[in-house]
Structures are given as C-alpha cells and as structure tokens.
PDB file of C-alpha atoms and ligand atoms in Angstrom:
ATOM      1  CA  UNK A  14       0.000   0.000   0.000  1.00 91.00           C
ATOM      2  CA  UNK A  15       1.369   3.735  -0.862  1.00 96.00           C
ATOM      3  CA  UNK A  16       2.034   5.788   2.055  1.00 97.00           C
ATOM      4  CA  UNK A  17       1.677   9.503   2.462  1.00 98.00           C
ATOM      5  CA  UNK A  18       3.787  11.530   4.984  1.00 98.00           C
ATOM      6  CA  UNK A  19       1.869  12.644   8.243  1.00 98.00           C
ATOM      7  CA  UNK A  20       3.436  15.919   8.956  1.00 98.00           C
ATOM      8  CA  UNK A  21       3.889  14.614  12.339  1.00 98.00           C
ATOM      9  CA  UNK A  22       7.519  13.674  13.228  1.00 98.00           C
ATOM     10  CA  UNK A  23       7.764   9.777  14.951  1.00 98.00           C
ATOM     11  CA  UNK A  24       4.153   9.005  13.899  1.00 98.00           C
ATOM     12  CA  UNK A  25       5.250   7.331  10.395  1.00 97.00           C
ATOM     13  CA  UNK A  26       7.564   5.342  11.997  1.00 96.00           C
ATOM     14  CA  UNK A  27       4.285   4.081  14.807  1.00 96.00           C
ATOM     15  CA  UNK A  28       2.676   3.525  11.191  1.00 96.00           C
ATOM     16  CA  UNK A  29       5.672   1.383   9.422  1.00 95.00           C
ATOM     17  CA  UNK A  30       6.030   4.099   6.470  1.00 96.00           C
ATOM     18  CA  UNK A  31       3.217   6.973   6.937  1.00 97.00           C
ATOM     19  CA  UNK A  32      -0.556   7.298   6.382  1.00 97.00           C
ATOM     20  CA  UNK A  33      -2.049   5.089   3.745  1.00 97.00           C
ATOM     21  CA  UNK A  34      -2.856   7.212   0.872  1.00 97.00           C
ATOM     22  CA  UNK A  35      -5.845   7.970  -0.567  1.00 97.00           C
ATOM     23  CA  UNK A  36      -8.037   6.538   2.818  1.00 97.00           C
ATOM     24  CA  UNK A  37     -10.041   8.265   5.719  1.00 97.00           C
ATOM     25  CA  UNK A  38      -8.414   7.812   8.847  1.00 98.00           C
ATOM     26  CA  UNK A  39     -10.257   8.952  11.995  1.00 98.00           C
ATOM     27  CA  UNK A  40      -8.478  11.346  14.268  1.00 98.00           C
ATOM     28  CA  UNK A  41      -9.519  10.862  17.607  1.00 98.00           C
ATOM     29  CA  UNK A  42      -9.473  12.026  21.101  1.00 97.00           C
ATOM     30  CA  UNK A  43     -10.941  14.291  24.036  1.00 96.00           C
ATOM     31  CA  UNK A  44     -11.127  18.024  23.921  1.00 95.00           C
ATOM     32  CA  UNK A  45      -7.473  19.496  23.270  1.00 96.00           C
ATOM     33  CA  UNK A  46      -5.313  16.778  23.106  1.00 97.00           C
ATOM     34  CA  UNK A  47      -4.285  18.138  19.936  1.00 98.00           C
ATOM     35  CA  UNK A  48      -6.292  16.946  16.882  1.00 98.00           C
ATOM     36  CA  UNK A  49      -6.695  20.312  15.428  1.00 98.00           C
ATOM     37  CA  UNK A  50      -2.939  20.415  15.883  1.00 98.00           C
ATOM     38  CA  UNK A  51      -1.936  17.013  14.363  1.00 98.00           C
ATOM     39  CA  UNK A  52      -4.640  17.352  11.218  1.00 98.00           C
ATOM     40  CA  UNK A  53      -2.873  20.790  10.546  1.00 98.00           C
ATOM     41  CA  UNK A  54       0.568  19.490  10.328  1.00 98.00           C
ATOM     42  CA  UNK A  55      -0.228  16.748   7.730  1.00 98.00           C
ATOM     43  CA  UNK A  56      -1.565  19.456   5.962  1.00 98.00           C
ATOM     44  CA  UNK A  57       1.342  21.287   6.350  1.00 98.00           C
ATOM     45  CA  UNK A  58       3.786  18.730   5.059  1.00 98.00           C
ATOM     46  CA  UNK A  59       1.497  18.407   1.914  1.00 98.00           C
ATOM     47  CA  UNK A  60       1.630  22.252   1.352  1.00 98.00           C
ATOM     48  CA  UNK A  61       5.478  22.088   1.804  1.00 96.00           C
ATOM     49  CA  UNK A  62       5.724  19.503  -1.022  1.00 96.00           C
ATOM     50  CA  UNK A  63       3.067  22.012  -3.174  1.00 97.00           C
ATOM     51  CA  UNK A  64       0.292  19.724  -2.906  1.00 98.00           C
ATOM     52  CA  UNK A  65      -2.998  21.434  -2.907  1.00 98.00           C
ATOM     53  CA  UNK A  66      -5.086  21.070   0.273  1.00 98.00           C
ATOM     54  CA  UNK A  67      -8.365  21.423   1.879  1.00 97.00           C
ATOM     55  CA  UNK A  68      -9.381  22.246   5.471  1.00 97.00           C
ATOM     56  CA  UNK A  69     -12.916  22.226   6.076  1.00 94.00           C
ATOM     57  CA  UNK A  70     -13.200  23.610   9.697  1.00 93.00           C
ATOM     58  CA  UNK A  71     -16.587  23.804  11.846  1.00 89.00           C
ATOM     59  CA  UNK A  72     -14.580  23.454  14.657  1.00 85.00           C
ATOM     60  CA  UNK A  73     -13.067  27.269  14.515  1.00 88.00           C
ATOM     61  CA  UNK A  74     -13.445  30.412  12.025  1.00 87.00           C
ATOM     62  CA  UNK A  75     -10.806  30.273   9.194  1.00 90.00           C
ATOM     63  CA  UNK A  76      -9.379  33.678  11.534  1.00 92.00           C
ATOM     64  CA  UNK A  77      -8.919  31.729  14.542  1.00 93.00           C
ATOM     65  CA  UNK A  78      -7.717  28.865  12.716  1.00 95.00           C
ATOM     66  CA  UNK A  79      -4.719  30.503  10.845  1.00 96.00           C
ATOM     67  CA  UNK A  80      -3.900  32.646  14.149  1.00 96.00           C
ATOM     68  CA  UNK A  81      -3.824  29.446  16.243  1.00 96.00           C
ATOM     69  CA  UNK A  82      -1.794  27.761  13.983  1.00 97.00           C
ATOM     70  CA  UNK A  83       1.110  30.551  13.438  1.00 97.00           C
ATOM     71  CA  UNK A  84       1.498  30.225  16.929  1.00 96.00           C
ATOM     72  CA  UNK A  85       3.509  26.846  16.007  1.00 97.00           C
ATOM     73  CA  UNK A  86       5.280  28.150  12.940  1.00 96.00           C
ATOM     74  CA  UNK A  87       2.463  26.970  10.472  1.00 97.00           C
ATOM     75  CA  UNK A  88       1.451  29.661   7.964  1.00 96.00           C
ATOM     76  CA  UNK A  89      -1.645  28.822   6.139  1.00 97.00           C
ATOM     77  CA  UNK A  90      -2.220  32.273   4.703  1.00 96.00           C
ATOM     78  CA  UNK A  91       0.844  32.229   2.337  1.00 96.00           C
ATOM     79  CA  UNK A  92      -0.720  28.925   1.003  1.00 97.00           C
ATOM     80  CA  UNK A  93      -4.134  30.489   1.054  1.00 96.00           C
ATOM     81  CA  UNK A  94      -2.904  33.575  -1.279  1.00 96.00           C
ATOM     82  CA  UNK A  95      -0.857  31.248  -3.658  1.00 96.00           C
ATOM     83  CA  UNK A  96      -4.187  29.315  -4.572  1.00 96.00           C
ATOM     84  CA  UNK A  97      -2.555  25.908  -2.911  1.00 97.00           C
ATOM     85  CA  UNK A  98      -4.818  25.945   0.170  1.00 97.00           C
ATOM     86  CA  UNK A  99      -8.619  26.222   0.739  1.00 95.00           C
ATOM     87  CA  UNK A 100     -10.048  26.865   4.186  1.00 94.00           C
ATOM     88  CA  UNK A 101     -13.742  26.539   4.261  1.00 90.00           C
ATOM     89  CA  UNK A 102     -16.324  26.406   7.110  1.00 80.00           C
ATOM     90  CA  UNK A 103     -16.302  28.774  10.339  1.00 70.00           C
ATOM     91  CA  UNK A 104     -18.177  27.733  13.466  1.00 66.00           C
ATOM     92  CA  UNK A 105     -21.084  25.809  13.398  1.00 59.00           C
ATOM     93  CA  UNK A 106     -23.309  28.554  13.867  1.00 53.00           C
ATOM     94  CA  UNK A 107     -22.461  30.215  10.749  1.00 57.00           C
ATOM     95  CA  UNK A 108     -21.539  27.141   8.331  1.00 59.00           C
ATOM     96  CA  UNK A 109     -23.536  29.436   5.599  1.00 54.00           C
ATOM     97  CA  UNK A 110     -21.288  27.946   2.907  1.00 60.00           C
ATOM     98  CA  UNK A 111     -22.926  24.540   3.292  1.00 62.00           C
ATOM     99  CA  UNK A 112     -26.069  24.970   5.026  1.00 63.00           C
ATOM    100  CA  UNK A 113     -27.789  28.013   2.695  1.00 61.00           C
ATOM    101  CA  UNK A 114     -26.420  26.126  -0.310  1.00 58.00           C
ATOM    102  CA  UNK A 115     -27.535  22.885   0.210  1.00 57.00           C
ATOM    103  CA  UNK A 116     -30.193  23.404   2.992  1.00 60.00           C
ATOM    104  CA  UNK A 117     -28.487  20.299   4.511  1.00 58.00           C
ATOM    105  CA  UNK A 118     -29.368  17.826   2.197  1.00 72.00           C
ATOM    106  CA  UNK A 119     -26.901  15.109   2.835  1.00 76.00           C
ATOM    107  CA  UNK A 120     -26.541  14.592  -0.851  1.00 80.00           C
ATOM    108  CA  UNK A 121     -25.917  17.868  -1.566  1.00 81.00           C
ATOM    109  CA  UNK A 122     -23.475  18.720   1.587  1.00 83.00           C
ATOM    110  CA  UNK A 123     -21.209  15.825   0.150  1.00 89.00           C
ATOM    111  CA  UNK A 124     -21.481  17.228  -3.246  1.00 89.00           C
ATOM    112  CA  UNK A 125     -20.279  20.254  -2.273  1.00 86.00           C
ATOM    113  CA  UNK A 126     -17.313  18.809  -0.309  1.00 91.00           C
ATOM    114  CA  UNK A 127     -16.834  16.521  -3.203  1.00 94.00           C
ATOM    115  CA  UNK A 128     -16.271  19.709  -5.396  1.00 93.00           C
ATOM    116  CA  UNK A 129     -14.102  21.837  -3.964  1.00 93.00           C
ATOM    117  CA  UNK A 130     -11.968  18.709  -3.252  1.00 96.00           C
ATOM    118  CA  UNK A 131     -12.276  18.367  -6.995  1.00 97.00           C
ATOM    119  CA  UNK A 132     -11.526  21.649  -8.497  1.00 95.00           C
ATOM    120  CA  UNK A 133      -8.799  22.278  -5.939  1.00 96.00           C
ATOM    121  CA  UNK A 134      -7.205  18.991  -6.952  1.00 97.00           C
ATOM    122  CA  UNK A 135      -6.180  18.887  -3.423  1.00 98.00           C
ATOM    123  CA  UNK A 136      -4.251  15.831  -1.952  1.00 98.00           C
ATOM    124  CA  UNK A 137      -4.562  15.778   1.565  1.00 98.00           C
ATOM    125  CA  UNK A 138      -8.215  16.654   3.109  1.00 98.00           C
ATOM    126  CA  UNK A 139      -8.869  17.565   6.834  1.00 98.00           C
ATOM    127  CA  UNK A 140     -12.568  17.591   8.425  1.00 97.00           C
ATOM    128  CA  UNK A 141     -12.443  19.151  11.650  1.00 96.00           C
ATOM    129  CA  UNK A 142     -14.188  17.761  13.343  1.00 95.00           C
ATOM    130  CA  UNK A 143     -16.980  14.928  12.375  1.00 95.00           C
ATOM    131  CA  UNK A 144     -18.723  15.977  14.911  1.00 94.00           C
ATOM    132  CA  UNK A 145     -19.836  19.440  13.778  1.00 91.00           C
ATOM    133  CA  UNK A 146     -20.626  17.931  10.139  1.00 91.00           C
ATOM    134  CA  UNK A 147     -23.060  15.304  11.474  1.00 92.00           C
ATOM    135  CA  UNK A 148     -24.635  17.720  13.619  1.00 87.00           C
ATOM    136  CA  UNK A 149     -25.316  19.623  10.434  1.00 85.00           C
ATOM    137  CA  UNK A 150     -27.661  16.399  10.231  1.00 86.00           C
ATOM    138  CA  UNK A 151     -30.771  15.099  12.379  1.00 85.00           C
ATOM    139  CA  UNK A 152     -31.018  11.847  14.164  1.00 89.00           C
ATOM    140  CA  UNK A 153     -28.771   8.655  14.022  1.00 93.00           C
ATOM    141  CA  UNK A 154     -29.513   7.435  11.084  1.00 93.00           C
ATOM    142  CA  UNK A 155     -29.479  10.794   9.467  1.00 91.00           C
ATOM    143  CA  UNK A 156     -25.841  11.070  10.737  1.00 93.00           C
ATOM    144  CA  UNK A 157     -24.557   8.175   9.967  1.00 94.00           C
ATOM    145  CA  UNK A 158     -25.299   7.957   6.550  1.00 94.00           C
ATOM    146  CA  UNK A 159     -23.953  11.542   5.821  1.00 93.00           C
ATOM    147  CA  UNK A 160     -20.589  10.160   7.024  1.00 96.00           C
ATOM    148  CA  UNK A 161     -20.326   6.915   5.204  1.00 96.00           C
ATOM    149  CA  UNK A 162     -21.739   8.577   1.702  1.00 96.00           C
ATOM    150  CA  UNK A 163     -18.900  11.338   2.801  1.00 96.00           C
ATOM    151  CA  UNK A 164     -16.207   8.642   3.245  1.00 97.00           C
ATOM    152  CA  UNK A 165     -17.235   7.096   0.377  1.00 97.00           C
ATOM    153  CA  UNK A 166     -17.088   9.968  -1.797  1.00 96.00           C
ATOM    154  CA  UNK A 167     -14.033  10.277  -0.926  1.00 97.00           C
ATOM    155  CA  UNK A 168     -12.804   6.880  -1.309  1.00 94.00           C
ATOM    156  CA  UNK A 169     -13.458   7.860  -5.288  1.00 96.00           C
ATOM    157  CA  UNK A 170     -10.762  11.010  -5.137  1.00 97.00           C
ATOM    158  CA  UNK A 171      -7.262  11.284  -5.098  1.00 95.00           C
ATOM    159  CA  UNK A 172      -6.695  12.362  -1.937  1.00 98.00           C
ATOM    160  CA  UNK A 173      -6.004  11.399   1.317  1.00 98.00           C
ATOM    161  CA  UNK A 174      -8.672  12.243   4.124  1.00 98.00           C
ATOM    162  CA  UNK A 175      -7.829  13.131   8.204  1.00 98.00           C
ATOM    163  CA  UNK A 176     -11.228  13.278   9.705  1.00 98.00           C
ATOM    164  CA  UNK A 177     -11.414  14.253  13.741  1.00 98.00           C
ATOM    165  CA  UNK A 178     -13.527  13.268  16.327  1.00 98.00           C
ATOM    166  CA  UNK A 179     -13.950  14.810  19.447  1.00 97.00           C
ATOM    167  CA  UNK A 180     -15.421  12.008  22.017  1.00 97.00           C
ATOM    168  CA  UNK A 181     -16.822  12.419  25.760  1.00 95.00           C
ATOM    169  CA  UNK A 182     -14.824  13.523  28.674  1.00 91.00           C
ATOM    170  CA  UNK A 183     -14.478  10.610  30.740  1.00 87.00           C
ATOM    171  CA  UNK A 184     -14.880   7.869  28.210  1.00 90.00           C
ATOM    172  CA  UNK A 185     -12.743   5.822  26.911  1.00 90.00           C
ATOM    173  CA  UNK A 186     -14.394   5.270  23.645  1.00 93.00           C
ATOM    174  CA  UNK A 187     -12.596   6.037  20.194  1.00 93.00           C
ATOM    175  CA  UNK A 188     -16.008   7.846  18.907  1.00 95.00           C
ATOM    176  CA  UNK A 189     -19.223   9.692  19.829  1.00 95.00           C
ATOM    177  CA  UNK A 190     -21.707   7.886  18.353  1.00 94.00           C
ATOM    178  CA  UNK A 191     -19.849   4.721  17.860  1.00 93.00           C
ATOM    179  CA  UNK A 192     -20.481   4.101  14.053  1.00 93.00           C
ATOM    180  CA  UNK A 193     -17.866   6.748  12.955  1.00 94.00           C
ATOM    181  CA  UNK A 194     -14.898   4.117  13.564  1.00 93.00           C
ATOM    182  CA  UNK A 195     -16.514   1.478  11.570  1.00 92.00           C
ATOM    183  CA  UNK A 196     -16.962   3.751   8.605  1.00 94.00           C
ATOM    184  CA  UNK A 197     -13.010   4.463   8.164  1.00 96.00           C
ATOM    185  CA  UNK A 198      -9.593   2.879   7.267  1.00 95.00           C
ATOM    186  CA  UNK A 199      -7.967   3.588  10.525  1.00 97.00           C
ATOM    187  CA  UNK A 200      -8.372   5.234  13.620  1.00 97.00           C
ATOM    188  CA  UNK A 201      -5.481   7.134  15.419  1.00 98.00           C
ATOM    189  CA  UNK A 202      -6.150   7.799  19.032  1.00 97.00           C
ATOM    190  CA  UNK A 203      -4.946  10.601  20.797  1.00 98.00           C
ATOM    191  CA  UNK A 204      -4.590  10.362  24.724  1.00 96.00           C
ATOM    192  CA  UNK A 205      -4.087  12.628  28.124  1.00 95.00           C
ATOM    193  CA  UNK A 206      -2.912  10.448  30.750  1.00 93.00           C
ATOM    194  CA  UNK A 207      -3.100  11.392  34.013  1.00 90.00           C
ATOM    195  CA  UNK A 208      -0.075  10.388  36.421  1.00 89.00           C
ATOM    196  CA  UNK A 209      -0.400  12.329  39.358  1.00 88.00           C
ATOM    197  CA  UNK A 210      -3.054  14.485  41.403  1.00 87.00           C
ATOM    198  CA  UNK A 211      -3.778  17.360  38.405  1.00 88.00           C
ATOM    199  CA  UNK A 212      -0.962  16.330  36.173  1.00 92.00           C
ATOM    200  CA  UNK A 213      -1.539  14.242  32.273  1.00 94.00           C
ATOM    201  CA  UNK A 214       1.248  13.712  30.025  1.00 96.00           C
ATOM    202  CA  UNK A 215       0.297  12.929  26.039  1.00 97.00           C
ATOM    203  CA  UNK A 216       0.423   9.773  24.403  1.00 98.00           C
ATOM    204  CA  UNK A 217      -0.779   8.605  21.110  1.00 98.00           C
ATOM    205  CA  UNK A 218      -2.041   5.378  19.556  1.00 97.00           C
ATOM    206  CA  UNK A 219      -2.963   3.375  16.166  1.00 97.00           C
ATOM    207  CA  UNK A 220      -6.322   2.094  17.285  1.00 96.00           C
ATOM    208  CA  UNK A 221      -6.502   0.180  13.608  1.00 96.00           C
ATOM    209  CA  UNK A 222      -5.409   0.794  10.130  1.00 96.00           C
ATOM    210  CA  UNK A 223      -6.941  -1.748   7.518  1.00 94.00           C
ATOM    211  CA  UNK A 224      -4.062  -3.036   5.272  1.00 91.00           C
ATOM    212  CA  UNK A 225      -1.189  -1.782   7.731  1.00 91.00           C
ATOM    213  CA  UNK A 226       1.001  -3.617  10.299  1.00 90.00           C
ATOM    214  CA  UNK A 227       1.349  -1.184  12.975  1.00 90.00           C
ATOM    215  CA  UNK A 228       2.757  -0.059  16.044  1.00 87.00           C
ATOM    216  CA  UNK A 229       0.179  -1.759  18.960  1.00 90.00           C
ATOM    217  CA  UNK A 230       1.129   0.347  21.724  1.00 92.00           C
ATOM    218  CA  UNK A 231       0.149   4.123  23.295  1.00 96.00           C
ATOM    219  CA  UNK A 232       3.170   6.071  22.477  1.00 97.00           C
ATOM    220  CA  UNK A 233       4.381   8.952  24.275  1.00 97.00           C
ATOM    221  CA  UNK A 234       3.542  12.812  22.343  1.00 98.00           C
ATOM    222  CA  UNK A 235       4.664  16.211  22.993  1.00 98.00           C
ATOM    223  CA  UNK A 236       2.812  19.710  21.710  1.00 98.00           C
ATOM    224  CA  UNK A 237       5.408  22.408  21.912  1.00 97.00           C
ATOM    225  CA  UNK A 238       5.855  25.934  20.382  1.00 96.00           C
ATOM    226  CA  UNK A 239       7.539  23.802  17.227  1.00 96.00           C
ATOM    227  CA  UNK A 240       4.684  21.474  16.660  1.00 98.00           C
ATOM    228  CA  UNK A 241       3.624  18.040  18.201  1.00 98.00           C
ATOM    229  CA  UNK A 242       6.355  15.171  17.990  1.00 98.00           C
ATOM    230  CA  UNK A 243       5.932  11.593  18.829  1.00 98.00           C
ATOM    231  CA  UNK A 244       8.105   9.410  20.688  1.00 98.00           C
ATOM    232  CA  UNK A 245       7.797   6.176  18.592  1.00 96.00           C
ATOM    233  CA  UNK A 246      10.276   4.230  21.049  1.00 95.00           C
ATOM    234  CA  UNK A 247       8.473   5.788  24.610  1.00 96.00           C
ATOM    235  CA  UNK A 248       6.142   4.504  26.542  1.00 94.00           C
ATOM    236  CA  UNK A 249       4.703   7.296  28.422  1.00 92.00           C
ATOM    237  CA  UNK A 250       7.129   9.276  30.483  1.00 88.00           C
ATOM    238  CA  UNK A 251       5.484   8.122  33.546  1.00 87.00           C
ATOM    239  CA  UNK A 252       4.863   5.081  33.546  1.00 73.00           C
TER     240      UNK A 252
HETATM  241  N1  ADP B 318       2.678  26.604  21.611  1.00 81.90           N
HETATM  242  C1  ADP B 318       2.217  25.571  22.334  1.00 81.90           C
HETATM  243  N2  ADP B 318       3.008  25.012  23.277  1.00 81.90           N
HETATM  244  C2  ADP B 318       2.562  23.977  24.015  1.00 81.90           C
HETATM  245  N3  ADP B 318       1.335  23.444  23.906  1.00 81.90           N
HETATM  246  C3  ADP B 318       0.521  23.978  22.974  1.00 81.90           C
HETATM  247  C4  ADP B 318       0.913  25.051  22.146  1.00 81.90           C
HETATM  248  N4  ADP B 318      -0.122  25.352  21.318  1.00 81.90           N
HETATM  249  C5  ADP B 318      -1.102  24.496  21.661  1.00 81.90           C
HETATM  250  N5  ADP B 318      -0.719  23.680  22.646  1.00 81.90           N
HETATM  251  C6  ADP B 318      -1.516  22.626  23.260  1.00 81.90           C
HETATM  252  O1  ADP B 318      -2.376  22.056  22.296  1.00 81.90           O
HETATM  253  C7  ADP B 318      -3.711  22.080  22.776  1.00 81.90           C
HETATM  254  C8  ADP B 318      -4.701  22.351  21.664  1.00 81.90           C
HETATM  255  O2  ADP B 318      -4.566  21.373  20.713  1.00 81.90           O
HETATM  256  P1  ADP B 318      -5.703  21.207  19.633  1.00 81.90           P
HETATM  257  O3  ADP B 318      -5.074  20.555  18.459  1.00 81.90           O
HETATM  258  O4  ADP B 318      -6.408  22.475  19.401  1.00 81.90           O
HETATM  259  O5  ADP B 318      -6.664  20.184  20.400  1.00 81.90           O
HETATM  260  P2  ADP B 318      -8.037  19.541  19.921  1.00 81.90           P
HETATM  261  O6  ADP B 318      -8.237  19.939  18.500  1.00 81.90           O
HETATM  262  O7  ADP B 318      -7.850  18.076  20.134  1.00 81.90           O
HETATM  263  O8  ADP B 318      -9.086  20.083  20.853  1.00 81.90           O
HETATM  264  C9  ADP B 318      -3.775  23.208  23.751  1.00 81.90           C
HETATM  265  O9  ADP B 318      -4.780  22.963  24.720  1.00 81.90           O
HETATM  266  C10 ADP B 318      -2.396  23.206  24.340  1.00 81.90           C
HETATM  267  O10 ADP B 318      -2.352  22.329  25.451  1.00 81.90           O
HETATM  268 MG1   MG B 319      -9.706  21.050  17.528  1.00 81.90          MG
END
C-alpha cells in the first residue's frame, strides 16, 4: 500500500512508512489533546511539497484557525494567497457555505465537499471535526449515513482524508456515536494520561489501520511551540 507523509515527526515510523494514501483515517481524542494540531501538520507537510489542500473547519473560524496555527510556525495564509490551500467552514453557527447552499441535504453537503476537493485537486483533506458535520444532520440514522456517503465519496478522489472526532470527557471510547470508527480505514487515538493528582502527560495510539502492520502500543507525544512530535520508542514518560 502507498504511504503519504503525516506531517507529524515519529508518527510514520508508529505507522511502518506513513498514512495510507488515498483513505479516511479517523483522528480521535478528548477536547485538546491536539487533533486540530496534528490534522494541521499533515496538511502542512502536503503544502510544503506544493500539494494542494483542503481544510474544512466547523470546529473554529478560518481567523482563529490561521492565528492558532502561526502560533507553532504553520502559515496557512501564504498557502491560502498562492491558490494551494482552501479553508472553508467557520463555526457551526455560521456554516452558511454549506447549510444556505444545500439546505443540509446530505446529498448535496457531500457534493459540495466533493467539489471543492475536486476543483482544488487537493491531496490531503482535513474535516475538523466529524462531529460538527453530522450535527449539520438530524437523528442517528441521518448522521450516519452523511458520514459513510462522505467517506465514500471520498474513497473515489485522489486524496487522502484526516477526519477528527472529538469524544466524551471521561470515556474511553474512540467515537461519539460509535459508528464513525466502523466507517473508516484507521483510527489514530490521541490520549491525556493522568499520572499524578492534576498532572496528564500525552500519548498517542494506532487504534486500527486496515491493510497496515502497525505499532500496537500508546506512544508517548509532545505539543510544543515547534509542533507536536511523537516518541515512537516511549512509553509514556510516567509510567
Ligand atoms: N505553543 C504551544 N506550546 C505547548 N502546547 C501547545 C501550544 N499550542 C497548543 N498547545 C496545546 O495544544 C492544545 C490544543 O490542541 P488542539 O489541536 O487544538 O486540540 P483539539 O483539537 O484536540 O481540541 C492546547 O490545549 C495546548 O495544550
Ligand atoms: Mg480542535
């Protein structure tokens, strides 16, 4: 299988050679232990190599987004200007793009996506997060069948897909409504651990990638003003 880059130093080696290209791989993990982050740097590493790019956000405006980001030396702006990047979405409130468009048809929402992925020829896609697109939806089945058509959509472009998903504080499940993980390739996991009264450390983990042998083992992972790195040799500093 062809591999793709992740952007995210020690996390190809975890994977035995990178992301597998052209899949969806779920991104997930509890509120800020750095999905945005991660999703943003395999972007990043596309945009290095000129590939063209798409970020849909609902998670933050395109504002907050690019500000966030420059705070770890990414600079999505330039590769706005220069027609290699396109940011589209904004908070959920005001996801006019899609929902005044398409008046949340799920048929239409994808076909939108589907679009922009096409005429931007982009390689590398991020959705952040699932959440905020299936809410654009009502009820289960509603929801889940706007993700798989999404997913498989995609499966019929040339590009690679990071899709996050924020799950409940206090769970230990990989998903919030516990079909997303059956609809993709792979799941990466991303982890707080606690060690001590008020402290966590970060770890990472391949939950499952169809088609890959993988690292089976939570990995520790550091955000810092540089970026995030992975420590594909560490178990968790504390442990
Ligand atoms: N410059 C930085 N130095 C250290 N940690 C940072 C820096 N920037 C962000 N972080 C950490 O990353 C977290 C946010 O990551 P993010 O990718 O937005 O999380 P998520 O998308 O999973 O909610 C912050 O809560 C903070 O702990
Ligand atoms: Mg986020």
């Amino acid at each position: 299988m062809e591999r793709v880059k992740s952007g995210v130093e020690g996390m190809d080696t975890l994977l035995g050679g990178g992301l597998p290209k052209y899949r969806s791989i779920l991104l997930s993990g509890h509120c800020g232990t750095g999905k945005t982050i991660f999703a943003a740097q395999f972007i990043n590493e596309g945009l290095r190599n000129k590939e063209p790019a798409v970020y849909i956000t609902f998670e933050q405006g395109r504002k907050k987004l690019i500000e966030d980001l420059s705070e770890i030396g990414i600079g999505f702006e330039k590769h706005e200007k220069a027609g290699l990047l396109k940011i589209i979405g904004g908070p959920i409130g005001q996801v006019n793009y899609f929902k005044d468009k398409t008046r949340a048809d799920v048929s239409n929402i994808i076909s939108e996506i589907k679009e922009v992925i096409e005429e931007t020829r982009a390689k590398r896609v991020v959705l952040d997060s699932v959440n905020l697109y299936t809410m654009l939806f009502e009820g289960y089945i509603d929801r889940r069948k706007a993700l798989a058509g999404l997913v498989s959509a995609l499966e019929k472009l040339d590009c690679t897909t990071l899709l996050t998903c924020e799950v409940r504080e206090n769970s230990r499940d990989i998903s919030w409504y516990g079909f997303e993980d059956f609809v993709v390739d792979g799941v990466i996991a991303l982890h707080r651990i606690p060690f001590d009264e008020g402290m966590y450390e970060r770890a990472v983990s391949v939950v499952k990638m169809r088609g890959i042998e993988h690292a089976q083992t939570v990995r520790a992972l550091r955000i810092k003003d540089t970026g995030m790195k992975i420590y594909p040799e560490q178990i968790p500093f504390h442990r």
